[in-house]
Short mmCIF file of C-alpha atoms in Angstrom, two decimals:
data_model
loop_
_atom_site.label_atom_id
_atom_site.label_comp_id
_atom_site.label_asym_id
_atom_site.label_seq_id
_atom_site.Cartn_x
_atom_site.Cartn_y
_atom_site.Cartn_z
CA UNK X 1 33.93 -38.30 67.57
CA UNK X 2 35.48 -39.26 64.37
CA UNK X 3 33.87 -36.76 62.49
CA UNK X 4 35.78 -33.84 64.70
CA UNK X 5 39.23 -36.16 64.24
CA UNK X 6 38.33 -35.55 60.84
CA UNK X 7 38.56 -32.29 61.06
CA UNK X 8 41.12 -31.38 63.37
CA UNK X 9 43.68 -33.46 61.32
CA UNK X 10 43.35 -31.32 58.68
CA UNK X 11 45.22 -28.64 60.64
CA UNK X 12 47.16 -27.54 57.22
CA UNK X 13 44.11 -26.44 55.46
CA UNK X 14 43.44 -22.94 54.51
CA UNK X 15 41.34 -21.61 57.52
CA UNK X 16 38.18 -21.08 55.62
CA UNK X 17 38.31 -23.93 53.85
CA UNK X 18 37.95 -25.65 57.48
CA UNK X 19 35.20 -23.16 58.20
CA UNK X 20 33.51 -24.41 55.24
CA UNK X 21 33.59 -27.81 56.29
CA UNK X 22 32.55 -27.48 59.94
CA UNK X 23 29.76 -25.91 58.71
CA UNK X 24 28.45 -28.66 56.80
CA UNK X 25 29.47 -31.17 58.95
CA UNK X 26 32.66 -31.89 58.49
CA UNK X 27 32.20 -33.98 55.47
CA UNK X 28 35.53 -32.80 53.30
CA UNK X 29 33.03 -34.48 50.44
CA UNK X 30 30.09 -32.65 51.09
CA UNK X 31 32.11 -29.64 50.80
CA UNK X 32 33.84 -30.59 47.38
CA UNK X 33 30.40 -30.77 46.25
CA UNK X 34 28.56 -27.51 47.47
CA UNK X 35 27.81 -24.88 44.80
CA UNK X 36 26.66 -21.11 45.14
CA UNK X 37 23.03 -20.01 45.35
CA UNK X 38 21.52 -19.96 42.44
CA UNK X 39 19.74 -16.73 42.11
CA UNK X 40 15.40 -16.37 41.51
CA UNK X 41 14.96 -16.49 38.02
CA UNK X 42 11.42 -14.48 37.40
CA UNK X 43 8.89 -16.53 36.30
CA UNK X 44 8.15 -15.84 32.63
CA UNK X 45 4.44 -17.03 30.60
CA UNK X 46 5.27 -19.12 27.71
CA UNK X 47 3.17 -19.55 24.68
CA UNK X 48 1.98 -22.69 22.85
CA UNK X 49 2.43 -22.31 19.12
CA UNK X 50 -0.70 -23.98 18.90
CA UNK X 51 -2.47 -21.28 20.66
CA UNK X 52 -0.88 -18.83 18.44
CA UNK X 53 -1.54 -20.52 15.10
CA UNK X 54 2.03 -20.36 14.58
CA UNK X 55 2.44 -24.28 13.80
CA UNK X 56 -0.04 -23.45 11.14
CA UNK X 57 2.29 -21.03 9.01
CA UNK X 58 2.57 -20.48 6.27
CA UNK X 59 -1.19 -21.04 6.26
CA UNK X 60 -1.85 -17.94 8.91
CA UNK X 61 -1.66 -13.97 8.85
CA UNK X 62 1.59 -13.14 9.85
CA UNK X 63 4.89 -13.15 12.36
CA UNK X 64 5.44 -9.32 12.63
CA UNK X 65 4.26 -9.09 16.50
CA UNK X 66 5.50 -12.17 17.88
CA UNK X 67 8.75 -10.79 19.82
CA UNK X 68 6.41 -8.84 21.20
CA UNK X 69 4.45 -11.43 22.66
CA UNK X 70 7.39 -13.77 23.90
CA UNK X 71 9.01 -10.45 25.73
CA UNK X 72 5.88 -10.14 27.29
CA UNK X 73 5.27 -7.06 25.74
CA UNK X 74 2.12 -8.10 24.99
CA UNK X 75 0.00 -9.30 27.72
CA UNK X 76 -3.34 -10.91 28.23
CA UNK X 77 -5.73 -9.17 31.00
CA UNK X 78 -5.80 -12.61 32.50
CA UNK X 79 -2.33 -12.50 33.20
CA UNK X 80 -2.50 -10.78 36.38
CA UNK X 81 -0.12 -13.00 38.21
CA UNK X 82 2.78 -15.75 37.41
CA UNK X 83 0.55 -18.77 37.99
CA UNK X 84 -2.27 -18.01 35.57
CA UNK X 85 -2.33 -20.19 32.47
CA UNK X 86 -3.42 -18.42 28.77
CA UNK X 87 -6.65 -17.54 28.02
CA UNK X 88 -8.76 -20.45 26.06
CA UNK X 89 -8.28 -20.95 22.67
CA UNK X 90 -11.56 -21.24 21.95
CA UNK X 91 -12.59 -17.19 22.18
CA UNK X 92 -12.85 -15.13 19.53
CA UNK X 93 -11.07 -12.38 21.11
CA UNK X 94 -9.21 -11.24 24.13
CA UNK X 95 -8.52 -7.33 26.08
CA UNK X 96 -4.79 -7.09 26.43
CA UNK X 97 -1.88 -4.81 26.87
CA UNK X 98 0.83 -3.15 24.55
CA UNK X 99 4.01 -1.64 25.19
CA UNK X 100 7.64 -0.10 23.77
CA UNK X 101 9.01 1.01 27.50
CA UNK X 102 7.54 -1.63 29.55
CA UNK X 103 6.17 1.74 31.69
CA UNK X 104 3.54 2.97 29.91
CA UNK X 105 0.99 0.71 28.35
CA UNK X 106 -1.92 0.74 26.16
CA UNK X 107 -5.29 -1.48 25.84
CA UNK X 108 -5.21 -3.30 22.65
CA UNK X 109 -7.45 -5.64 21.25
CA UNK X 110 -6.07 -9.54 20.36
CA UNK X 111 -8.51 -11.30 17.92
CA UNK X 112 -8.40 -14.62 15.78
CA UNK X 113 -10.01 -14.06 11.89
CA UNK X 114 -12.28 -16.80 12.84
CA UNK X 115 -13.33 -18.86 16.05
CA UNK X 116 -11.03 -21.49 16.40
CA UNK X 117 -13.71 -24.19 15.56
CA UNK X 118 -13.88 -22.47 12.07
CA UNK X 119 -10.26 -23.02 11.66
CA UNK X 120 -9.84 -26.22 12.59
CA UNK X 121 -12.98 -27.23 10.05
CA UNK X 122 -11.35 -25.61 7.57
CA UNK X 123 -7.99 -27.32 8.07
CA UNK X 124 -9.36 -30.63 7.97
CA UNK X 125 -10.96 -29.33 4.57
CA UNK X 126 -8.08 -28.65 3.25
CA UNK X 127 -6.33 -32.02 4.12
CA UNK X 128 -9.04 -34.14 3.11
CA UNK X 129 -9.80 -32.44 -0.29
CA UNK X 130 -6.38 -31.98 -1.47
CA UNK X 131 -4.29 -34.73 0.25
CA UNK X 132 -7.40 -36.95 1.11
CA UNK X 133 -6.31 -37.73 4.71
CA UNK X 134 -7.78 -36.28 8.18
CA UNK X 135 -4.66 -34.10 9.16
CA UNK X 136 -1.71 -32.94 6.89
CA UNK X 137 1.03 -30.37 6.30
CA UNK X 138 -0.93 -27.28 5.62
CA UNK X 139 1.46 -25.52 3.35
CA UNK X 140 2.46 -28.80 1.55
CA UNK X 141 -1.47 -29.08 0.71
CA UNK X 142 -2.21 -25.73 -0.87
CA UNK X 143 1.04 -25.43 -3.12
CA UNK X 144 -0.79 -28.16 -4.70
CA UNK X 145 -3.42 -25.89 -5.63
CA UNK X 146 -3.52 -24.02 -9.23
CA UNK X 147 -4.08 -20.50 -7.95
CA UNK X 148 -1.06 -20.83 -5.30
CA UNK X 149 1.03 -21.91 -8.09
CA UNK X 150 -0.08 -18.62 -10.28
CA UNK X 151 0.02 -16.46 -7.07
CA UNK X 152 3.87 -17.79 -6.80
CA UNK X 153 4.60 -17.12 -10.32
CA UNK X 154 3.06 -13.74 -10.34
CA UNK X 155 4.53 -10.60 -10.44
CA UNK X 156 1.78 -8.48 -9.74
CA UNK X 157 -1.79 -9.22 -8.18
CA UNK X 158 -4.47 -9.12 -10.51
CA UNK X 159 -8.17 -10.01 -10.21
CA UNK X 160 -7.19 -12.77 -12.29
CA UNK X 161 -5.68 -13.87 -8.85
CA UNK X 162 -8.41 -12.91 -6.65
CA UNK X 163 -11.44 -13.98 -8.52
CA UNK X 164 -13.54 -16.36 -6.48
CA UNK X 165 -12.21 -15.36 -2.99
CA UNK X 166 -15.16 -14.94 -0.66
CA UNK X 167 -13.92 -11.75 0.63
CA UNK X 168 -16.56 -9.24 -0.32
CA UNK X 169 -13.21 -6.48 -0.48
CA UNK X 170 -12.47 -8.28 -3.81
CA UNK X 171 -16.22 -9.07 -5.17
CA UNK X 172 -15.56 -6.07 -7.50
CA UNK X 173 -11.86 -5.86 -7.69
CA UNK X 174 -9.75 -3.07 -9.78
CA UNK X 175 -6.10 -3.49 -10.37
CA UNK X 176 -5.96 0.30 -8.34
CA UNK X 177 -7.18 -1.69 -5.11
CA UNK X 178 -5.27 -4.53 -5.74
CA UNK X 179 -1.96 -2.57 -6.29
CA UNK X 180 -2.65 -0.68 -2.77
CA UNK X 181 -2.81 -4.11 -1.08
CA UNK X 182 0.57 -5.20 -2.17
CA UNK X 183 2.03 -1.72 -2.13
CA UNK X 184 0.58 -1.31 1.73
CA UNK X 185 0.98 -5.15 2.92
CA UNK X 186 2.39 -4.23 6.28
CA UNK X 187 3.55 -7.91 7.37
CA UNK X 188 6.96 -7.35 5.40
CA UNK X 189 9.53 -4.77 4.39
CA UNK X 190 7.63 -1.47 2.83
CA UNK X 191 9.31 -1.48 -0.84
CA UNK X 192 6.70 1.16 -2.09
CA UNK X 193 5.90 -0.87 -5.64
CA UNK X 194 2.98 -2.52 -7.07
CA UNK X 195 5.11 -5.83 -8.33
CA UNK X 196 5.64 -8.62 -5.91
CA UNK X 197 9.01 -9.04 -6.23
CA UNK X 198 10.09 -8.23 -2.67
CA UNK X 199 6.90 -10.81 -1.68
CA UNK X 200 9.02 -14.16 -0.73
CA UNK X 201 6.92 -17.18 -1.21
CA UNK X 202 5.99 -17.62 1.80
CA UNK X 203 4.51 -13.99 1.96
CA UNK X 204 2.72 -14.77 -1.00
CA UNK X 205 1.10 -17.32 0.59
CA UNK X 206 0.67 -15.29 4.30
CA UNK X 207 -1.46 -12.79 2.05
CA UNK X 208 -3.53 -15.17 0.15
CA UNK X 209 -4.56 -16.82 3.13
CA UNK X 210 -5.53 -13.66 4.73
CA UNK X 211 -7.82 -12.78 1.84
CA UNK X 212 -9.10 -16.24 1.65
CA UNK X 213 -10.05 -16.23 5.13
CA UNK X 214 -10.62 -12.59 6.38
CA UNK X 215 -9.91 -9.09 4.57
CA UNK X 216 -9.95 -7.20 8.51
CA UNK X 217 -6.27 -7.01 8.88
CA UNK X 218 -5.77 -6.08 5.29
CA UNK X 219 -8.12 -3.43 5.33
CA UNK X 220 -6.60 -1.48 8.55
CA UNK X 221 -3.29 -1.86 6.72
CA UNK X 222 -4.10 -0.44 3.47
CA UNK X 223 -6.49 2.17 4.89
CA UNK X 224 -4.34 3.24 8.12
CA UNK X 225 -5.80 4.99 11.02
CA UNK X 226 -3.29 7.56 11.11
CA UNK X 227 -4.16 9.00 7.29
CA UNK X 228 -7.81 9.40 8.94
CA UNK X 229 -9.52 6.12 7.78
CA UNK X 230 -11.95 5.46 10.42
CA UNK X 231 -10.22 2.20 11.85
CA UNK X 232 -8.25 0.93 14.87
CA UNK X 233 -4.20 0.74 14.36
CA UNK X 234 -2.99 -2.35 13.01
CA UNK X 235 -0.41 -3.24 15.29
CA UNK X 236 0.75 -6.76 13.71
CA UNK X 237 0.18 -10.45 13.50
CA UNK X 238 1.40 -13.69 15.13
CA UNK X 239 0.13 -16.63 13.59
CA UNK X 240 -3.30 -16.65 13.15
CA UNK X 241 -3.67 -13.97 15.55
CA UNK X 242 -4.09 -10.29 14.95
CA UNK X 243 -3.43 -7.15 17.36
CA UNK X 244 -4.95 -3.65 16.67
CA UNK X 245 -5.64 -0.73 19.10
CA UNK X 246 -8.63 -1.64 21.53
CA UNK X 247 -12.39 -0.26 20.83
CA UNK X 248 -15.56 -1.05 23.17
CA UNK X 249 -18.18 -2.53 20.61
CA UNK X 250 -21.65 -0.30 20.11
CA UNK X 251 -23.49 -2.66 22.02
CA UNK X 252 -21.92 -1.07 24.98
CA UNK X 253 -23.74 1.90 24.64
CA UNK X 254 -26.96 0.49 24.01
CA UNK X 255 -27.88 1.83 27.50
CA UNK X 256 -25.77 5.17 27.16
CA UNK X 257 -27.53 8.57 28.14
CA UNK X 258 -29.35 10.59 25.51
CA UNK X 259 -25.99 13.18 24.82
CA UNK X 260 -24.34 9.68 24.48
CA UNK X 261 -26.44 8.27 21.66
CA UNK X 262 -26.97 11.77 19.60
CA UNK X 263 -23.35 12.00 19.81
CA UNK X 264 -22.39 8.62 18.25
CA UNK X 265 -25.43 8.37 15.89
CA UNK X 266 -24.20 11.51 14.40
CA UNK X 267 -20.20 9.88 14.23
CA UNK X 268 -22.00 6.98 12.50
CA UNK X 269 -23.73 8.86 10.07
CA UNK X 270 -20.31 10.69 9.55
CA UNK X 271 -18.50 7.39 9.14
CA UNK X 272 -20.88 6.15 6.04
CA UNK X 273 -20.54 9.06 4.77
CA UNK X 274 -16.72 8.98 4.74
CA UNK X 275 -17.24 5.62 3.60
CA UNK X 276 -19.32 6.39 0.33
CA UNK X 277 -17.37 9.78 -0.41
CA UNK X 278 -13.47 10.29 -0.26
CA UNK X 279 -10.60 11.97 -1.71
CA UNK X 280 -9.43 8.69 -2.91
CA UNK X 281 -12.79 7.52 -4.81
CA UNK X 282 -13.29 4.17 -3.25
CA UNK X 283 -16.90 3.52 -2.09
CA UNK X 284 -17.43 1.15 0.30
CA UNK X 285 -20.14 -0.37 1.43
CA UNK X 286 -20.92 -3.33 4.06
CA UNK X 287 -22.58 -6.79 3.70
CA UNK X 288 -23.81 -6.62 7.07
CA UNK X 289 -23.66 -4.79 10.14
CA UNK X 290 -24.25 -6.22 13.97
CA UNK X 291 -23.71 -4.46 17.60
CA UNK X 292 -19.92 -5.71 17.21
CA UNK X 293 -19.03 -3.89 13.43
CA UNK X 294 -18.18 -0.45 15.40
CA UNK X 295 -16.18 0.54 18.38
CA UNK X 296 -15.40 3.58 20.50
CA UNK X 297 -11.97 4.35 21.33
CA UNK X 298 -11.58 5.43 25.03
CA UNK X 299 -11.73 8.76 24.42
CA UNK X 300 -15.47 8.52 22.71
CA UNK X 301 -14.20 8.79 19.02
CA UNK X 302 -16.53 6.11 16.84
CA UNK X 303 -14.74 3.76 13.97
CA UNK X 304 -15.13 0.77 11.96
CA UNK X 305 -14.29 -2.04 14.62
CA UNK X 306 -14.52 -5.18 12.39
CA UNK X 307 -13.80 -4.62 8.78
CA UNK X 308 -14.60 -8.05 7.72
CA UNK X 309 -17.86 -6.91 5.77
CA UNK X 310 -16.93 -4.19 3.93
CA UNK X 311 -16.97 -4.39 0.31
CA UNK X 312 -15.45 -1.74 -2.08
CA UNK X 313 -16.27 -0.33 -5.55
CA UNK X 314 -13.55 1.42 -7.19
CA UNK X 315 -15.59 4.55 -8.60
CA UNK X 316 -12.53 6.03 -10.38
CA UNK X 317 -11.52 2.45 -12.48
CA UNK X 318 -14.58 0.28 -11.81
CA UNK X 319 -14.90 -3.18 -11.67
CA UNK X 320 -12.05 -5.52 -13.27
CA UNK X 321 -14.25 -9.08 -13.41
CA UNK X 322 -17.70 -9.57 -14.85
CA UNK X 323 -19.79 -11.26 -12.54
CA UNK X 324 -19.48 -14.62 -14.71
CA UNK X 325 -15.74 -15.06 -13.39
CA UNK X 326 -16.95 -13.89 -9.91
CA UNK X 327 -18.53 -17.85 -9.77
CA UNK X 328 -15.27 -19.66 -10.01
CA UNK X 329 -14.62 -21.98 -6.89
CA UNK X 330 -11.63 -23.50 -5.09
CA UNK X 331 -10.73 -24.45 -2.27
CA UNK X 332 -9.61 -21.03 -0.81
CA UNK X 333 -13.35 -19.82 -1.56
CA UNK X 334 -14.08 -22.33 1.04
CA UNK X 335 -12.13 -22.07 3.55
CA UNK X 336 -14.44 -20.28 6.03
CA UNK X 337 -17.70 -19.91 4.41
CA UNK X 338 -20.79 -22.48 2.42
CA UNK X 339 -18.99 -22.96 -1.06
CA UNK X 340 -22.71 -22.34 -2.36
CA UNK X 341 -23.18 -18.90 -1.19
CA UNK X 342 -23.76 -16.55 -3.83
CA UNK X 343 -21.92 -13.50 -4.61
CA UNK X 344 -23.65 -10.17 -4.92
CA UNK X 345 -23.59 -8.39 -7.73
CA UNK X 346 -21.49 -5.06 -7.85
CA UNK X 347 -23.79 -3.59 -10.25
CA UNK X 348 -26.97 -4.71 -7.09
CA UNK X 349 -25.23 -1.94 -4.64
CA UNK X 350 -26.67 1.08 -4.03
CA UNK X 351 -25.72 4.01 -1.84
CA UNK X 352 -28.15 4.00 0.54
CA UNK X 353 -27.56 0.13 1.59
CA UNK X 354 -25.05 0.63 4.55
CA UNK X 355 -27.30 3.21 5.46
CA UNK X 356 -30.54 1.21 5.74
CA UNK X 357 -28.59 -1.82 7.54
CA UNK X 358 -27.76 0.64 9.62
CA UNK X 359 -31.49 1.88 10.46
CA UNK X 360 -32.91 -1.27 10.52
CA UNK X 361 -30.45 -3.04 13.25
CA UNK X 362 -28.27 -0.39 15.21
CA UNK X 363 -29.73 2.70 15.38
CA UNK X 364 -32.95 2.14 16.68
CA UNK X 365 -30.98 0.37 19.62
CA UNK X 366 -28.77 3.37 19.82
CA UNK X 367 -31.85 5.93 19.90
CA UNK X 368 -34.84 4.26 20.90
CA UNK X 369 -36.67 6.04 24.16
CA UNK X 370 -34.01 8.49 24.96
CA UNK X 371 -35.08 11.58 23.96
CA UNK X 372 -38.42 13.79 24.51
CA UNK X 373 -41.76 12.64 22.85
CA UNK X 374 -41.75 15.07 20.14
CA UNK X 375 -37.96 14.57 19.29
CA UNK X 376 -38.54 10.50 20.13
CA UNK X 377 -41.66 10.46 17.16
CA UNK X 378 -39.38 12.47 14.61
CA UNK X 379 -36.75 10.13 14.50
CA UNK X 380 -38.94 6.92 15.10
CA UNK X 381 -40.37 8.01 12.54
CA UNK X 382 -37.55 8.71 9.94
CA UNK X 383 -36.01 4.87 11.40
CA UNK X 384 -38.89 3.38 9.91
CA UNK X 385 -38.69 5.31 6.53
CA UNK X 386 -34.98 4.28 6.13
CA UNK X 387 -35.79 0.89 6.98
CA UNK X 388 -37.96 0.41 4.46
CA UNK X 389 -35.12 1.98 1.86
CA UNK X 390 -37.30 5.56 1.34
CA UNK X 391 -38.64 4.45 -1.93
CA UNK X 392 -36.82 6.45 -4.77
CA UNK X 393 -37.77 9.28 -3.65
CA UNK X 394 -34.59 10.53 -1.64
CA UNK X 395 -31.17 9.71 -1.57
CA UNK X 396 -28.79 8.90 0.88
CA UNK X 397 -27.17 11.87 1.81
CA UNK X 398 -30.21 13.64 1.96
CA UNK X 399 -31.65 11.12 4.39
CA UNK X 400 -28.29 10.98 6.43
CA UNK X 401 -28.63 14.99 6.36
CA UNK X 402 -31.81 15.21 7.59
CA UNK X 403 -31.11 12.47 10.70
CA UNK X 404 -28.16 14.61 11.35
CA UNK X 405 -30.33 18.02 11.62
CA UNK X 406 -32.66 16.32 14.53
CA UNK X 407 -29.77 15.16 16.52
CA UNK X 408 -27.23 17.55 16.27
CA UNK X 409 -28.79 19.89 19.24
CA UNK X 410 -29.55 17.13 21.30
CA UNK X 411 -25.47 16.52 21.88
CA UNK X 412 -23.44 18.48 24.42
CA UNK X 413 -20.15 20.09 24.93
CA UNK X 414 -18.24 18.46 27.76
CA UNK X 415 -15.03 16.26 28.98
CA UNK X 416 -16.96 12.83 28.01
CA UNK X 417 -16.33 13.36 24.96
CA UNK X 418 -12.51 13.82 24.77
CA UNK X 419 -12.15 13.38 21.21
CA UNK X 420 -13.77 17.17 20.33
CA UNK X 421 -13.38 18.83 23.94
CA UNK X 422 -12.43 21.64 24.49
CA UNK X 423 -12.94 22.35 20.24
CA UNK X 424 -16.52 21.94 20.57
CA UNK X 425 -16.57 25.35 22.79
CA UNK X 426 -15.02 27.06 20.00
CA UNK X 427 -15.84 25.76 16.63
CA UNK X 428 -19.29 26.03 14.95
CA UNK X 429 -18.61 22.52 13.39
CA UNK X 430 -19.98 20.63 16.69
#
């Protein structure tokens, strides 16, 4: 009864005021106190900076794609609803999704350089060699380091710089190559020149870990899809991690119907080809090959998937170190492989290596039982001779020449293979 009193003695106040009041029970406190709905925020994923390796920098790849990732532009395939937490940290990779519009959106592919095992040995490395202590300042421990202190006083990157790394991009560096990397380093403002100068310190540092621990990203930056290079699109970095346009691997295919497997043999053959002769004189060749080194874009076109194990001879300017200085050691030839592994020599390569990796581990996977007996025994057959390196008797492009001659009628014309149809009805080249 009091409670109405209350309210009916308050016959002065503004009508809806009293409204207000009656309907929260006539306490004139209560109603001081009430506050509009608050409207539902959407929920949004956040991001450790742990997960991204971003607490590591300056000791990581790169920050170029990082809005990206906290405007959820980027997005994991596990993130199909609010609740789910990030992938684990431990994979090597993840499937994701890209966009500018936030309509239309493409698969891309979100990798680390290294599992994350590797990077956390190799960070403990680093703070027990150089600071002597079980966890550290990354950054603080390297600018210890003599070749950090010539890479900051630098103004251009010579193999002086690089010698040592165990990148085999920079076994057999020339200053043509090295000019390209700074000249191409996509992680900061394009100043077209060969000197450093627009290179802050920290960038300096960005890049030498990235050689130091993986050439991949460097590689698809300096050799861009879109000039022809057969690579995914580098996309950026956050962190340690790295984002490029998505590829299946080759393994995939493994199973793939006969048309399937003439079809990318013969792109694979193309691609070492590519790789040994080019307009811009670089041969490159790889250090080892597995079901994961090439990818197939959606559309069936083949590429280079992981760059990591390419190495390159500059055939127009040649080596700039003699193997001696190739031995030198540091920490940041360390960092993600046995400090006792030996180099290779760049006088040791030959052109038909990629070609004979490729014989002895992918292509008989690729090819093996698919085709008719007689067509099955002539390239069984011609497997075997490249896998035992042909003698001296024939060179590589004769060998990838006559592989290409067997398969080339054994591929067909139709919408499977999106990357040539409809040209392939019209052009003799397919």
């Amino acid at each position: 009864m009091g409670r109405w009193i209350c309210c009916l003695c308050s016959r002065g106040a503004d009508p809806l005021m009293l409204l207000l009041v009656l309907a929260l029970g006539c306490n004139p406190s209560t109603a001081a106190t009430a506050s509009p709905s608050v409207p539902h925020v959407k929920p949004s994923y956040t991001f450790g900076r742990t997960f991204l390796g971003l607490d590591k920098c300056n000791a990581c790849i790169g920050t170029s794609i990082c809005k990206k990732f906290f405007k959820e532009e980027i997005r994991f395939d596990t993130w199909l609803s609010s609740h789910l937490k990030l992938p684990p940290s431990s994979l090597l990779s993840y499937s994701g999704n890209y966009t500018d519009d936030a309509k239309s959106w493409r698969r891309v592919d979100i990798a680390r350089l290294t599992s994350k095992y590797q990077q956390d040995r190799a960070d403990k490395r680093i703070c027990a060699a150089l600071l002597q202590a079980r966890s550290c300042g990354l950054e603080r421990a390297l600018r210890r380091t003599q070749r950090v202190h010539k890479w900051l006083r630098a103004k251009r990157l010579t193999p002086e710089l690089v010698q040592g790394l165990p990148s085999p991009m920079l076994r057999c560096p020339s200053q043509r190559l090295l000019d390209r990397i700074v000249r191409r380093y996509a992680e900061v403002p394009d100043a077209g020149s060969i000197y450093m100068d627009h290179l802050t310190e920290r960038d300096k540092l960005r890049l030498l870990y990235t050689l130091a621990v993986n050439p991949h990203p460097i590689l698809l930056q300096i050799f861009p899809n879109v000039e022809g290079w057969p690579f995914p699109r580098y996309l950026g970095s956050c962190g340690r991690l790295v984002v490029s346009a998505s590829t299946r691997p080759l393994r995939d295919f493994f199973g793939a119907a006969a048309e399937v497997a003439a079809d990318l043999a013969l792109q694979l053959l193309a691609v070492l080809r590519s790789m040994a002769t080019n307009d811009l004189n670089y041969f490159f060749y790889f250090t080892r090959v597995d079901a994961g080194t090439f990818g197939v874009f959606s559309n069936g076109h083949l590429l280079i998937r992981d760059a990591s194990t390419l190495g390159i001879i500059d055939k127009e300017e040649g080596s700039q170190l003699m193997d001696g200085q190739q031995e030198y050691r540091d920490i940041f030839s360390c960092l993600t492989v046995d400090c006792q592994s030996a180099f290779v020599s760049c006088d040791s390569i030959r052109d038909k290596h990629s070609l004979v990796m490729v014989c002895q581990d992918l292509l008989p996977k690729l090819l093996a039982g698919k085709f008719v007996p007689p067509v099955q025994e002539r390239i069984d057959a011609f497997l075997q001779r490249c896998a035992h390196g042909f003698g001296d008797n024939q060179g590589a492009n004769e060998a990838m020449e006559e592989l290409a001659e067997i398969l080339k009628p054994l591929r067909s014309c139709d919408s499977r293979f999106a990357y040539r149809y409809p040209d392939c009805r019209y052009s003799d080249r397919y």
